[in-house]
mmCIF file of C-alpha atoms in Angstrom:
data_model
loop_
_atom_site.group_PDB
_atom_site.id
_atom_site.type_symbol
_atom_site.label_atom_id
_atom_site.label_comp_id
_atom_site.label_asym_id
_atom_site.label_seq_id
_atom_site.Cartn_x
_atom_site.Cartn_y
_atom_site.Cartn_z
ATOM 1 C CA UNK A 190 0.000 0.000 0.000
ATOM 2 C CA UNK A 191 2.959 2.294 0.668
ATOM 3 C CA UNK A 192 4.105 1.919 -2.949
ATOM 4 C CA UNK A 193 0.675 2.988 -4.282
ATOM 5 C CA UNK A 194 0.710 6.231 -2.280
ATOM 6 C CA UNK A 195 4.196 7.401 -3.202
ATOM 7 C CA UNK A 196 4.866 9.149 -6.488
ATOM 8 C CA UNK A 197 7.299 7.711 -8.990
ATOM 9 C CA UNK A 198 10.898 8.875 -8.752
ATOM 10 C CA UNK A 199 11.566 12.051 -10.698
ATOM 11 C CA UNK A 200 13.899 11.895 -13.636
ATOM 12 C CA UNK A 201 15.821 14.975 -14.753
ATOM 13 C CA UNK A 202 15.748 15.464 -18.511
ATOM 14 C CA UNK A 203 18.490 17.653 -19.978
ATOM 15 C CA UNK A 204 18.755 18.683 -23.577
ATOM 16 C CA UNK A 205 21.955 17.571 -25.194
ATOM 17 C CA UNK A 206 24.651 20.205 -25.418
ATOM 18 C CA UNK A 207 25.426 21.182 -28.979
ATOM 19 C CA UNK A 208 29.055 20.557 -29.616
ATOM 20 C CA UNK A 209 31.336 19.717 -32.391
ATOM 21 C CA UNK A 210 31.072 20.538 -36.041
ATOM 22 C CA UNK A 211 28.656 23.470 -35.974
ATOM 23 C CA UNK A 212 30.695 25.624 -33.564
ATOM 24 C CA UNK A 213 33.934 24.863 -35.338
ATOM 25 C CA UNK A 214 32.327 25.468 -38.717
ATOM 26 C CA UNK A 215 30.902 28.856 -37.727
ATOM 27 C CA UNK A 216 34.204 30.003 -36.261
ATOM 28 C CA UNK A 217 36.097 28.785 -39.317
ATOM 29 C CA UNK A 218 33.655 30.580 -41.617
ATOM 30 C CA UNK A 219 34.269 33.845 -39.752
ATOM 31 C CA UNK A 220 38.034 33.365 -39.508
ATOM 32 C CA UNK A 221 38.474 32.324 -43.136
ATOM 33 C CA UNK A 222 35.975 34.964 -44.278
ATOM 34 C CA UNK A 223 33.842 32.608 -46.306
ATOM 35 C CA UNK A 224 30.585 33.915 -47.778
ATOM 36 C CA UNK A 225 28.689 33.090 -44.590
ATOM 37 C CA UNK A 226 31.401 34.513 -42.328
ATOM 38 C CA UNK A 227 31.652 37.641 -44.482
ATOM 39 C CA UNK A 228 27.883 38.133 -44.275
ATOM 40 C CA UNK A 229 28.000 37.762 -40.498
ATOM 41 C CA UNK A 230 30.802 40.317 -40.150
ATOM 42 C CA UNK A 231 29.069 42.739 -42.539
ATOM 43 C CA UNK A 232 25.929 42.385 -40.420
ATOM 44 C CA UNK A 233 27.863 43.308 -37.282
ATOM 45 C CA UNK A 234 29.502 46.293 -38.976
ATOM 46 C CA UNK A 235 26.136 47.436 -40.345
ATOM 47 C CA UNK A 236 24.557 47.144 -36.888
ATOM 48 C CA UNK A 237 27.362 49.186 -35.325
ATOM 49 C CA UNK A 238 27.097 51.818 -38.071
ATOM 50 C CA UNK A 239 23.324 52.158 -37.647
ATOM 51 C CA UNK A 240 23.798 52.539 -33.902
ATOM 52 C CA UNK A 241 26.439 55.234 -34.388
ATOM 53 C CA UNK A 242 24.315 57.161 -36.897
ATOM 54 C CA UNK A 243 21.209 57.005 -34.695
ATOM 55 C CA UNK A 244 23.055 58.286 -31.643
ATOM 56 C CA UNK A 245 24.870 60.986 -33.643
ATOM 57 C CA UNK A 246 21.553 62.219 -35.020
ATOM 58 C CA UNK A 247 20.037 62.190 -31.536
ATOM 59 C CA UNK A 248 22.942 64.215 -30.104
ATOM 60 C CA UNK A 249 22.854 66.639 -33.048
ATOM 61 C CA UNK A 250 19.116 67.169 -32.634
ATOM 62 C CA UNK A 251 19.498 67.808 -28.911
ATOM 63 C CA UNK A 252 22.356 70.241 -29.435
ATOM 64 C CA UNK A 253 20.653 72.046 -32.339
ATOM 65 C CA UNK A 254 17.499 72.406 -30.281
ATOM 66 C CA UNK A 255 19.238 74.847 -27.911
ATOM 67 C CA UNK A 256 19.685 77.674 -30.445
ATOM 68 C CA UNK A 257 16.236 76.939 -31.866
ATOM 69 C CA UNK A 258 14.630 77.290 -28.425
ATOM 70 C CA UNK A 259 16.544 80.529 -27.866
ATOM 71 C CA UNK A 260 15.320 81.818 -31.239
ATOM 72 C CA UNK A 261 11.692 80.845 -30.581
ATOM 73 C CA UNK A 262 11.722 82.230 -27.037
ATOM 74 C CA UNK A 263 13.906 85.358 -27.133
ATOM 75 C CA UNK A 264 13.158 86.164 -23.484
ATOM 76 C CA UNK A 265 15.314 83.155 -22.485
ATOM 77 C CA UNK A 266 18.291 84.714 -24.244
ATOM 78 C CA UNK A 267 18.236 87.634 -21.827
ATOM 79 C CA UNK A 268 18.213 85.526 -18.659
ATOM 80 C CA UNK A 269 21.516 85.566 -16.766
ATOM 81 C CA UNK A 270 22.942 82.900 -14.490
ATOM 82 C CA UNK A 271 25.818 84.140 -12.313
ATOM 83 C CA UNK A 272 26.307 87.028 -14.717
ATOM 84 C CA UNK A 273 26.502 84.784 -17.791
ATOM 85 C CA UNK A 274 23.699 84.696 -20.328
ATOM 86 C CA UNK A 275 21.671 81.486 -20.380
ATOM 87 C CA UNK A 276 22.530 80.388 -23.960
ATOM 88 C CA UNK A 277 26.232 80.398 -23.078
ATOM 89 C CA UNK A 278 25.622 78.487 -19.856
ATOM 90 C CA UNK A 279 23.604 75.860 -21.701
ATOM 91 C CA UNK A 280 26.064 75.528 -24.586
ATOM 92 C CA UNK A 281 29.116 75.718 -22.326
ATOM 93 C CA UNK A 282 28.029 73.446 -19.494
ATOM 94 C CA UNK A 283 25.104 71.260 -20.526
ATOM 95 C CA UNK A 284 26.624 70.081 -23.798
ATOM 96 C CA UNK A 285 29.147 67.877 -22.032
ATOM 97 C CA UNK A 286 26.651 65.726 -20.115
ATOM 98 C CA UNK A 287 24.728 65.172 -23.376
ATOM 99 C CA UNK A 288 27.885 64.089 -25.192
ATOM 100 C CA UNK A 289 29.103 61.924 -22.311
ATOM 101 C CA UNK A 290 25.726 60.218 -21.999
ATOM 102 C CA UNK A 291 25.594 59.630 -25.750
ATOM 103 C CA UNK A 292 29.083 58.111 -25.664
ATOM 104 C CA UNK A 293 28.208 55.917 -22.681
ATOM 105 C CA UNK A 294 25.062 54.647 -24.427
ATOM 106 C CA UNK A 295 27.049 53.958 -27.607
ATOM 107 C CA UNK A 296 29.726 51.944 -25.801
ATOM 108 C CA UNK A 297 27.136 49.962 -23.895
ATOM 109 C CA UNK A 298 25.054 49.146 -26.977
ATOM 110 C CA UNK A 299 28.129 48.411 -29.134
ATOM 111 C CA UNK A 300 29.403 45.950 -26.528
ATOM 112 C CA UNK A 301 25.959 44.331 -26.433
ATOM 113 C CA UNK A 302 26.009 43.984 -30.235
ATOM 114 C CA UNK A 303 29.478 42.438 -30.128
ATOM 115 C CA UNK A 304 28.421 40.036 -27.376
ATOM 116 C CA UNK A 305 25.405 38.939 -29.427
ATOM 117 C CA UNK A 306 27.713 38.391 -32.405
ATOM 118 C CA UNK A 307 30.087 36.333 -30.262
ATOM 119 C CA UNK A 308 27.177 34.311 -28.894
ATOM 120 C CA UNK A 309 25.965 33.713 -32.444
ATOM 121 C CA UNK A 310 29.397 32.523 -33.542
ATOM 122 C CA UNK A 311 29.828 30.332 -30.461
ATOM 123 C CA UNK A 312 26.286 28.944 -30.628
#
């Protein structure tokens, strides 16, 4: 009766690890720059280029917005902060955090793209 009440022993099922020819083949294709390897590398370069262009356009739009805002709202141009006019404070001090943040985002995303490429090659 004890055997009827207890559940059957659990068995752990693990998918087989992929090894061997596929990993070696993918790495060889990239290293020897075969058609497949060349396409993979061009895809990585294209991804990095698109990322760089998007972030450059974003930074340019943010930086070009400052003079546009000053033109549309001329009263802001006359405001002084510590004796310095606001447009100069914004362009002289706030530009650097925008550029540093843009650079930080680029490095982070570029490393993520490279890691995905490495995972793809190693997979």
